Amino acid sequence: MRIALAQLQPVVGDISGNLQQILDAATQARVAGADVLVTPELALSGQAQDLLLRPDFLSACGKAIGRLIDEVDDITLVVGHPRKVGDEVFNCASIIRDGNVLGRYEKLVLAGGGPVDELRYFSPGMQPLVFEQNGVQLGLAISHDLDETDPVAAACDEGAQLLLVLSATPFHSGAAAQRQKLLCQRLEENDLAAVYVNAVGSADALLFEGQSGALSPQGETLLQLPAFKPALAYIDWVDGHLQPVHCSPPLETAALLWQALMLALRDAAGTRGVVVPSCDGLNDVLLLALAADALGEHRVYVADSAAAQDQLWLCDLDKSALARPLSPDRRGGDFAPWRDVTASHLQQLAQWRAVQGGDLGAMLVDVLATTPSTAADDQLLERYLRDRLGHAELIAAGHSPADIERVLSNYQRSARDRRVSAPGPRVSDSAEGIDVRWPLAQRFIHG
């Protein structure tokens, strides 16, 4: 049995475009001799947020599924999509072949809060689904089903020999390692191999890095797809085992973050060019490098050029700057790539980019030499927000009372500035407005 992994890049709300991606992948996979094609979670709709509350949107998704039923032949398609049943909506995976729906699996474990609030939109499913293909029993899971032991165990109780996992897990630094660790744990518990397919692309601030692949029951990586690029790959099941395939080499942390930020900028810009406000400091020079790498130098403009007015204006503010009060003229711009990157992490990113060379690499070397460190303040704020440490714990971690008072007071005073500043991509697990939801009007600083 040959399984095709369709690492697709769904666009939120572009149902016809997403449908065409799936049809094209099915055609290519069928020509390559695949028996099964697996898409990411919600491949038909993308992470559509409140569009999922609209009956007309859900109806359009249902019609697109009808087209897949009519048009996909000679291959079994496992496709992720939203599905309305009565008054409920489910995060669903449908198994389609030759004009028939062989089964529908509804996600059992829904994410509440965090970057994706599924409980706002979906009802949980109630039972596992296992289907037969080429004499092999295939079980299904959808992303957060792996958070608990029961869904995978239930699939095994139904006879699953191989697990197919559909995913659209938001990116942050370290997310892929966390996801693989959790999947390995479930596979080891159940002596089961898995094929997992993760989405690529962006949905507002959320990014999806792909890195789909396959794992043995012992956690050995048998297939690894690239990060932040659509891809179609294949793996064979022979004599009860997945056969190892050449894997894309993993990217180092800085390179992965750079790829994430380039994808975010490309999606934000669309067909437009971008405007970099100036080239005065590290943030601006690195912004120039990011824009040139992502779009090409011919689509990067300076603020005073005649063509700049119709382009996407970039904001150079980073996470550290947004933790301090800003003057009104500093809040502008259409898109802030560094919004969720601290100044100290930005310096590390600049050091990596400088090594890559070119004229901008040389400029980064020069500007890094005169850029002060903000590591202590950044670490203090991360411990306060992400780790939720109190005053005594921050002191025990080595921060002085004066620094604690200054940093936290600045953070509270700048809350309104962060609300009105330019949007940007989430690349950490402590992103303002997504992971951290800080009230504008409040008086508590620390206990």
Short mmCIF file of C-alpha atoms in Angstrom, two decimals:
data_model
loop_
_atom_site.label_atom_id
_atom_site.label_comp_id
_atom_site.label_asym_id
_atom_site.label_seq_id
_atom_site.Cartn_x
_atom_site.Cartn_y
_atom_site.Cartn_z
CA MET A 1 0.00 0.00 0.00
CA ARG A 2 1.31 3.43 -0.95
CA ILE A 3 0.25 6.46 1.10
CA ALA A 4 0.49 10.01 -0.24
CA LEU A 5 1.02 12.89 2.18
CA ALA A 6 -0.43 16.15 0.79
CA GLN A 7 1.22 18.94 2.78
CA LEU A 8 -1.12 21.63 1.45
CA GLN A 9 -1.30 25.40 1.96
CA PRO A 10 -5.01 26.14 2.46
CA VAL A 11 -6.13 29.76 2.25
CA VAL A 12 -8.81 30.74 4.76
CA GLY A 13 -12.16 31.08 3.03
CA ASP A 14 -10.86 30.21 -0.46
CA ILE A 15 -12.92 27.05 -0.70
CA SER A 16 -12.65 26.73 -4.48
CA GLY A 17 -8.88 27.27 -4.41
CA ASN A 18 -8.41 24.79 -1.58
CA LEU A 19 -10.64 22.30 -3.40
CA GLN A 20 -8.44 22.60 -6.48
CA GLN A 21 -5.31 21.97 -4.39
CA ILE A 22 -6.87 18.74 -3.14
CA LEU A 23 -7.99 17.65 -6.61
CA ASP A 24 -4.55 18.37 -8.06
CA ALA A 25 -2.87 16.39 -5.28
CA ALA A 26 -5.26 13.48 -5.85
CA THR A 27 -4.44 13.44 -9.56
CA GLN A 28 -0.68 13.48 -8.94
CA ALA A 29 -0.93 10.84 -6.21
CA ARG A 30 -3.02 8.54 -8.41
CA VAL A 31 -0.46 8.80 -11.23
CA ALA A 32 2.28 7.95 -8.69
CA GLY A 33 0.44 4.77 -7.75
CA ALA A 34 -0.80 5.88 -4.33
CA ASP A 35 -3.70 4.01 -2.76
CA VAL A 36 -4.49 6.62 -0.09
CA LEU A 37 -4.09 10.41 -0.03
CA VAL A 38 -4.12 12.21 3.33
CA THR A 39 -4.63 15.99 3.65
CA PRO A 40 -4.11 18.26 6.67
CA GLU A 41 -6.82 19.08 9.18
CA LEU A 42 -9.43 21.54 7.81
CA ALA A 43 -7.71 21.46 4.42
CA LEU A 44 -10.90 22.59 2.69
CA SER A 45 -11.56 25.67 4.83
CA GLY A 46 -8.35 26.61 6.61
CA GLN A 47 -8.52 27.79 10.23
CA ALA A 48 -11.55 29.91 9.45
CA GLN A 49 -12.42 31.32 12.89
CA ASP A 50 -15.91 32.92 12.93
CA LEU A 51 -16.59 31.96 9.32
CA LEU A 52 -17.34 28.61 10.95
CA LEU A 53 -20.39 30.24 12.58
CA ARG A 54 -21.87 31.17 9.19
CA PRO A 55 -24.38 28.73 7.66
CA ASP A 56 -23.52 29.92 4.13
CA PHE A 57 -19.81 29.18 4.65
CA LEU A 58 -20.53 25.70 6.01
CA SER A 59 -22.93 25.07 3.11
CA ALA A 60 -20.19 26.03 0.63
CA CYS A 61 -17.82 23.58 2.34
CA GLY A 62 -20.48 20.88 2.06
CA LYS A 63 -20.88 21.52 -1.67
CA ALA A 64 -17.10 21.27 -2.12
CA ILE A 65 -17.12 17.89 -0.39
CA GLY A 66 -19.82 16.88 -2.86
CA ARG A 67 -17.48 17.74 -5.71
CA LEU A 68 -14.72 15.63 -4.17
CA ILE A 69 -17.14 12.71 -3.91
CA ASP A 70 -18.03 13.12 -7.59
CA GLU A 71 -14.54 13.75 -8.98
CA VAL A 72 -12.02 11.70 -6.95
CA ASP A 73 -11.60 8.25 -8.54
CA ASP A 74 -9.24 5.30 -8.13
CA ILE A 75 -7.72 6.58 -4.88
CA THR A 76 -8.95 6.81 -1.30
CA LEU A 77 -9.00 10.41 -0.08
CA VAL A 78 -8.85 11.31 3.61
CA VAL A 79 -9.77 15.00 3.71
CA GLY A 80 -10.11 17.42 6.62
CA HIS A 81 -13.07 19.82 6.63
CA PRO A 82 -15.79 21.35 8.84
CA ARG A 83 -19.14 19.54 8.75
CA LYS A 84 -22.50 20.74 9.98
CA VAL A 85 -24.89 18.10 11.34
CA GLY A 86 -28.15 19.55 12.61
CA ASP A 87 -27.25 22.31 15.04
CA GLU A 88 -23.69 21.05 15.59
CA VAL A 89 -20.47 21.56 13.65
CA PHE A 90 -17.65 19.02 13.73
CA ASN A 91 -13.96 19.13 12.84
CA CYS A 92 -14.21 16.21 10.47
CA ALA A 93 -12.16 13.86 8.29
CA SER A 94 -14.10 12.17 5.50
CA ILE A 95 -12.91 9.03 3.72
CA ILE A 96 -13.93 9.25 0.05
CA ARG A 97 -13.47 6.77 -2.78
CA ASP A 98 -15.10 6.30 -6.19
CA GLY A 99 -18.23 8.32 -5.48
CA ASN A 100 -18.75 7.00 -1.97
CA VAL A 101 -18.11 8.23 1.57
CA LEU A 102 -16.60 5.24 3.36
CA GLY A 103 -16.75 6.93 6.74
CA ARG A 104 -16.52 10.19 8.66
CA TYR A 105 -14.35 10.76 11.70
CA GLU A 106 -15.14 13.65 14.04
CA LYS A 107 -12.32 15.05 16.17
CA LEU A 108 -12.67 13.79 19.73
CA VAL A 109 -10.48 16.24 21.71
CA LEU A 110 -10.96 19.95 21.05
CA ALA A 111 -8.57 22.75 21.98
CA GLY A 112 -9.99 25.33 24.36
CA GLY A 113 -8.20 28.68 24.56
CA GLY A 114 -4.65 29.16 23.31
CA PRO A 115 -4.10 30.07 19.68
CA VAL A 116 -7.15 28.12 18.43
CA ASP A 117 -10.40 28.08 20.44
CA GLU A 118 -12.16 25.09 18.92
CA LEU A 119 -14.78 24.90 21.66
CA ARG A 120 -16.23 28.13 20.25
CA TYR A 121 -17.01 26.42 16.94
CA PHE A 122 -17.05 22.64 17.18
CA SER A 123 -18.71 19.85 19.09
CA PRO A 124 -16.51 16.87 20.01
CA GLY A 125 -16.92 13.57 18.24
CA MET A 126 -17.93 10.48 20.17
CA GLN A 127 -16.20 7.45 18.66
CA PRO A 128 -13.08 6.25 16.81
CA LEU A 129 -13.02 5.31 13.15
CA VAL A 130 -11.01 2.53 11.53
CA PHE A 131 -11.32 1.67 7.84
CA GLU A 132 -9.75 -0.97 5.62
CA GLN A 133 -7.46 -0.26 2.68
CA ASN A 134 -5.54 -2.97 0.79
CA GLY A 135 -6.15 -5.33 3.69
CA VAL A 136 -4.70 -2.88 6.24
CA GLN A 137 -6.75 -1.40 9.08
CA LEU A 138 -6.20 2.39 9.21
CA GLY A 139 -7.16 4.46 12.24
CA LEU A 140 -7.66 8.23 12.30
CA ALA A 141 -6.74 11.03 14.67
CA ILE A 142 -6.86 14.82 14.32
CA SER A 143 -4.15 16.93 16.04
CA HIS A 144 -5.36 17.47 19.64
CA ASP A 145 -6.68 13.92 19.81
CA LEU A 146 -3.06 13.10 20.66
CA ASP A 147 -3.27 15.20 23.85
CA GLU A 148 -5.13 12.37 25.57
CA THR A 149 -4.50 8.64 25.62
CA ASP A 150 -8.03 7.45 24.86
CA PRO A 151 -8.48 8.37 21.15
CA VAL A 152 -5.46 6.42 19.89
CA ALA A 153 -6.11 3.55 22.30
CA ALA A 154 -9.72 3.39 21.08
CA ALA A 155 -8.54 3.17 17.46
CA CYS A 156 -6.22 0.31 18.42
CA ASP A 157 -9.10 -1.46 20.19
CA GLU A 158 -10.96 -1.29 16.86
CA GLY A 159 -8.03 -3.05 15.16
CA ALA A 160 -5.97 -0.16 13.77
CA GLN A 161 -2.59 -1.26 12.40
CA LEU A 162 -1.49 2.19 11.23
CA LEU A 163 -2.53 5.66 12.42
CA LEU A 164 -3.25 8.55 10.03
CA VAL A 165 -3.02 11.93 11.77
CA LEU A 166 -4.44 15.09 10.21
CA SER A 167 -3.07 18.28 11.71
CA ALA A 168 -3.06 22.07 11.44
CA THR A 169 -0.98 22.90 14.49
CA PRO A 170 0.02 26.57 14.89
CA PHE A 171 3.76 27.18 14.77
CA HIS A 172 5.92 28.52 17.53
CA SER A 173 9.60 27.93 18.21
CA GLY A 174 9.83 24.37 19.51
CA ALA A 175 6.32 23.33 18.41
CA ALA A 176 7.48 20.61 16.01
CA ALA A 177 9.59 18.93 18.68
CA GLN A 178 6.69 19.05 21.15
CA ARG A 179 4.32 17.59 18.57
CA GLN A 180 6.70 14.75 17.67
CA LYS A 181 7.39 13.94 21.32
CA LEU A 182 3.67 13.64 22.02
CA LEU A 183 3.06 11.52 18.93
CA CYS A 184 5.97 9.23 19.81
CA GLN A 185 4.48 8.74 23.26
CA ARG A 186 1.12 7.66 21.84
CA LEU A 187 2.75 5.32 19.30
CA GLU A 188 4.92 3.66 21.92
CA GLU A 189 1.92 3.19 24.22
CA ASN A 190 0.04 1.37 21.47
CA ASP A 191 2.87 -0.24 19.44
CA LEU A 192 1.64 1.65 16.39
CA ALA A 193 3.23 3.45 13.44
CA ALA A 194 1.84 6.74 12.14
CA VAL A 195 1.68 9.00 9.11
CA TYR A 196 0.98 12.62 10.04
CA VAL A 197 0.15 15.48 7.69
CA ASN A 198 0.43 19.08 8.90
CA ALA A 199 -0.70 22.21 7.06
CA VAL A 200 1.53 24.97 5.70
CA GLY A 201 0.72 28.66 5.52
CA SER A 202 -0.77 31.44 7.60
CA ALA A 203 -4.12 32.49 9.03
CA ASP A 204 -3.83 36.05 10.35
CA ALA A 205 -1.19 35.83 13.10
CA LEU A 206 -1.03 32.03 13.09
CA LEU A 207 1.58 30.17 11.05
CA PHE A 208 1.68 26.49 10.10
CA GLU A 209 5.05 24.94 9.34
CA GLY A 210 4.27 21.61 7.73
CA GLN A 211 7.12 19.20 8.56
CA SER A 212 4.74 16.30 7.96
CA GLY A 213 6.15 12.79 8.06
CA ALA A 214 5.98 9.25 9.34
CA LEU A 215 7.17 7.53 12.52
CA SER A 216 7.75 3.93 13.53
CA PRO A 217 6.30 2.55 16.79
CA GLN A 218 9.73 3.15 18.33
CA GLY A 219 9.70 6.84 17.33
CA GLU A 220 12.12 6.50 14.42
CA THR A 221 11.59 9.15 11.75
CA LEU A 222 10.85 7.34 8.49
CA LEU A 223 9.82 10.35 6.40
CA GLN A 224 10.19 14.10 6.95
CA LEU A 225 8.76 16.78 4.65
CA PRO A 226 10.23 20.30 4.46
CA ALA A 227 9.21 23.23 6.64
CA PHE A 228 7.04 26.07 5.34
CA LYS A 229 6.69 24.66 1.82
CA PRO A 230 3.80 22.76 0.23
CA ALA A 231 4.85 19.23 -0.68
CA LEU A 232 3.52 15.90 -1.87
CA ALA A 233 5.40 12.81 -0.71
CA TYR A 234 4.88 9.06 -0.56
CA ILE A 235 5.61 6.22 1.82
CA ASP A 236 4.96 2.50 1.34
CA TRP A 237 3.51 -0.03 3.77
CA VAL A 238 5.05 -3.45 3.10
CA ASP A 239 4.61 -6.61 5.18
CA GLY A 240 3.23 -4.74 8.17
CA HIS A 241 5.80 -1.94 8.26
CA LEU A 242 6.33 1.53 6.83
CA GLN A 243 9.42 1.64 4.61
CA PRO A 244 11.96 4.41 5.38
CA VAL A 245 12.20 7.26 2.86
CA HIS A 246 14.78 10.01 2.42
CA CYS A 247 14.07 12.76 4.94
CA SER A 248 14.45 16.52 4.55
CA PRO A 249 17.22 17.60 6.96
CA PRO A 250 15.88 19.55 9.95
CA LEU A 251 16.56 23.29 10.03
CA GLU A 252 18.43 24.89 12.90
CA THR A 253 16.32 27.09 15.17
CA ALA A 254 17.26 30.43 13.59
CA ALA A 255 16.81 29.14 10.03
CA LEU A 256 13.37 27.74 10.90
CA LEU A 257 12.31 31.06 12.43
CA TRP A 258 13.59 32.92 9.36
CA GLN A 259 11.56 30.63 7.10
CA ALA A 260 8.48 31.26 9.27
CA LEU A 261 8.89 35.02 9.10
CA MET A 262 9.47 34.95 5.33
CA LEU A 263 6.27 32.98 4.82
CA ALA A 264 4.35 35.41 7.03
CA LEU A 265 5.68 38.39 5.09
CA ARG A 266 4.96 36.81 1.69
CA ASP A 267 1.38 36.03 2.70
CA ALA A 268 0.86 39.52 4.14
CA ALA A 269 2.29 41.27 1.08
CA GLY A 270 0.53 39.20 -1.56
CA THR A 271 1.42 40.75 -4.91
CA ARG A 272 2.48 44.08 -3.41
CA GLY A 273 5.94 45.26 -2.53
CA VAL A 274 6.92 46.36 0.96
CA VAL A 275 8.25 49.58 2.45
CA VAL A 276 11.02 49.52 5.06
CA PRO A 277 10.81 52.73 7.14
CA SER A 278 14.55 53.39 7.45
CA CYS A 279 17.93 51.71 7.85
CA ASP A 280 18.99 53.28 11.14
CA GLY A 281 19.38 50.29 13.44
CA LEU A 282 19.42 46.53 13.77
CA ASN A 283 15.66 46.11 13.45
CA ASP A 284 15.55 48.06 10.18
CA VAL A 285 18.57 46.41 8.57
CA LEU A 286 17.31 42.96 9.50
CA LEU A 287 13.86 43.92 8.20
CA LEU A 288 15.47 44.90 4.90
CA ALA A 289 17.21 41.50 4.76
CA LEU A 290 13.98 39.64 5.54
CA ALA A 291 12.05 41.52 2.87
CA ALA A 292 14.76 40.98 0.26
CA ASP A 293 15.03 37.26 1.06
CA ALA A 294 11.25 36.76 1.07
CA LEU A 295 10.20 38.90 -1.89
CA GLY A 296 13.33 39.86 -3.82
CA GLU A 297 15.05 43.23 -3.73
CA HIS A 298 12.91 44.53 -6.62
CA ARG A 299 9.84 44.51 -4.33
CA VAL A 300 11.45 46.40 -1.43
CA TYR A 301 11.08 50.19 -1.29
CA VAL A 302 12.31 53.00 0.93
CA ALA A 303 9.76 55.26 2.58
CA ASP A 304 10.36 58.36 0.45
CA SER A 305 10.18 56.65 -2.98
CA ALA A 306 7.33 57.49 -5.36
CA ALA A 307 6.17 53.87 -5.55
CA ALA A 308 6.00 53.40 -1.77
CA GLN A 309 2.45 54.70 -1.34
CA ASP A 310 0.73 51.63 -2.80
CA GLN A 311 2.83 49.04 -0.95
CA LEU A 312 2.69 47.24 2.41
CA TRP A 313 4.34 49.43 5.05
CA LEU A 314 6.41 47.47 7.54
CA CYS A 315 6.75 48.31 11.21
CA ASP A 316 10.14 47.63 12.82
CA LEU A 317 8.91 47.29 16.43
CA ASP A 318 9.89 44.11 18.25
CA LYS A 319 8.34 42.43 21.29
CA SER A 320 10.69 44.22 23.68
CA ALA A 321 9.90 47.67 22.26
CA LEU A 322 6.18 46.91 22.50
CA ALA A 323 6.63 46.22 26.22
CA ARG A 324 7.44 49.90 26.76
CA PRO A 325 5.24 52.99 26.18
CA LEU A 326 5.49 54.31 22.61
CA SER A 327 5.11 57.73 21.10
CA PRO A 328 2.16 57.92 18.64
CA ASP A 329 4.45 58.15 15.60
CA ARG A 330 6.01 54.76 16.47
CA ARG A 331 2.76 52.79 16.28
CA GLY A 332 2.25 52.96 12.52
CA GLY A 333 2.69 50.51 9.70
CA ASP A 334 0.61 47.74 8.18
CA PHE A 335 2.57 44.69 9.33
CA ALA A 336 5.14 44.05 12.08
CA PRO A 337 7.24 40.92 11.41
CA TRP A 338 9.14 41.30 14.71
CA ARG A 339 6.02 41.79 16.86
CA ASP A 340 6.48 38.46 18.67
CA VAL A 341 10.31 38.39 18.59
CA THR A 342 12.20 39.85 21.56
CA ALA A 343 15.13 42.16 20.93
CA SER A 344 17.56 39.58 22.30
CA HIS A 345 16.18 36.87 19.99
CA LEU A 346 16.34 39.38 17.15
CA GLN A 347 20.05 39.83 17.81
CA GLN A 348 20.54 36.05 17.62
CA LEU A 349 18.59 35.99 14.37
CA ALA A 350 20.74 38.82 13.00
CA GLN A 351 23.91 36.92 13.92
CA TRP A 352 22.63 33.91 11.98
CA ARG A 353 21.61 36.01 8.97
CA ALA A 354 24.97 37.82 8.96
CA VAL A 355 26.73 34.47 8.50
CA GLN A 356 24.63 33.82 5.37
CA GLY A 357 26.60 36.61 3.67
CA GLY A 358 25.85 39.27 1.07
CA ASP A 359 25.91 43.04 1.42
CA LEU A 360 23.16 42.95 4.03
CA GLY A 361 25.11 40.35 6.00
CA ALA A 362 28.04 42.76 6.19
CA MET A 363 25.70 45.57 7.28
CA LEU A 364 24.33 43.37 10.05
CA VAL A 365 27.84 42.65 11.35
CA ASP A 366 28.47 46.40 11.65
CA VAL A 367 25.18 47.25 13.35
CA LEU A 368 25.36 44.29 15.76
CA ALA A 369 28.58 45.71 17.16
CA THR A 370 26.74 48.80 18.45
CA THR A 371 23.45 47.18 19.53
CA PRO A 372 22.96 47.01 23.32
CA SER A 373 21.75 43.80 24.95
CA THR A 374 18.22 43.55 26.36
CA ALA A 375 18.52 39.92 27.44
CA ALA A 376 17.93 40.54 31.17
CA ASP A 377 14.73 42.53 30.63
CA ASP A 378 13.47 40.08 28.00
CA GLN A 379 14.06 37.13 30.28
CA LEU A 380 12.29 38.85 33.17
CA LEU A 381 9.21 39.60 31.07
CA GLU A 382 9.07 36.09 29.61
CA ARG A 383 9.20 34.60 33.10
CA TYR A 384 6.41 36.90 34.21
CA LEU A 385 4.12 36.31 31.22
CA ARG A 386 4.85 32.79 29.99
CA ASP A 387 5.87 31.14 33.27
CA ARG A 388 3.58 33.38 35.40
CA LEU A 389 6.19 33.91 38.11
CA GLY A 390 5.33 36.26 40.97
CA HIS A 391 7.50 38.91 42.63
CA ALA A 392 9.23 36.56 45.08
CA GLU A 393 9.90 33.99 42.37
CA LEU A 394 11.37 36.63 40.05
CA ILE A 395 13.70 37.78 42.82
CA ALA A 396 14.68 34.15 43.47
CA ALA A 397 15.46 33.86 39.75
CA GLY A 398 18.00 36.68 40.10
CA HIS A 399 16.07 39.82 39.11
CA SER A 400 16.35 42.94 41.27
CA PRO A 401 13.24 44.59 42.78
CA ALA A 402 14.02 47.78 40.85
CA ASP A 403 14.20 45.94 37.51
CA ILE A 404 11.00 44.05 38.27
CA GLU A 405 9.14 47.27 39.07
CA ARG A 406 10.46 49.07 35.99
CA VAL A 407 9.82 46.29 33.47
CA LEU A 408 6.36 45.33 34.74
CA SER A 409 5.23 48.93 35.15
CA ASN A 410 6.30 49.67 31.57
CA TYR A 411 4.47 46.60 30.35
CA GLN A 412 1.20 47.68 31.94
CA ARG A 413 1.55 51.28 30.75
CA SER A 414 2.10 50.12 27.16
CA ALA A 415 -0.94 47.81 26.98
CA ARG A 416 -2.96 50.24 24.85
CA ASP A 417 0.00 50.82 22.52
CA ARG A 418 0.18 47.09 21.81
CA ARG A 419 -3.53 46.99 21.00
CA VAL A 420 -3.27 49.69 18.33
CA SER A 421 0.12 48.78 16.85
CA ALA A 422 0.56 46.85 13.59
CA PRO A 423 -0.28 43.12 13.58
CA GLY A 424 2.38 40.46 13.12
CA PRO A 425 2.93 36.69 13.17
CA ARG A 426 2.88 34.50 16.27
CA VAL A 427 6.25 32.73 16.58
CA SER A 428 6.39 32.07 20.34
CA ASP A 429 4.06 30.50 22.88
CA SER A 430 3.64 33.85 24.70
CA ALA A 431 2.27 36.04 21.91
CA GLU A 432 0.34 39.12 22.99
CA GLY A 433 -3.38 38.88 22.26
CA ILE A 434 -3.24 35.13 21.57
CA ASP A 435 -1.41 33.31 24.36
CA VAL A 436 -1.30 36.38 26.63
CA ARG A 437 -4.52 38.39 26.93
CA TRP A 438 -3.62 41.41 29.01
CA PRO A 439 -6.40 43.73 30.24
CA LEU A 440 -6.14 47.42 29.40
CA ALA A 441 -7.78 48.64 32.59
CA GLN A 442 -6.37 46.89 35.65
CA ARG A 443 -4.21 47.70 38.67
CA PHE A 444 -2.54 44.40 39.57
CA ILE A 445 1.16 44.32 38.70
CA HIS A 446 2.55 41.47 40.80
CA GLY A 447 1.85 39.63 44.01
#
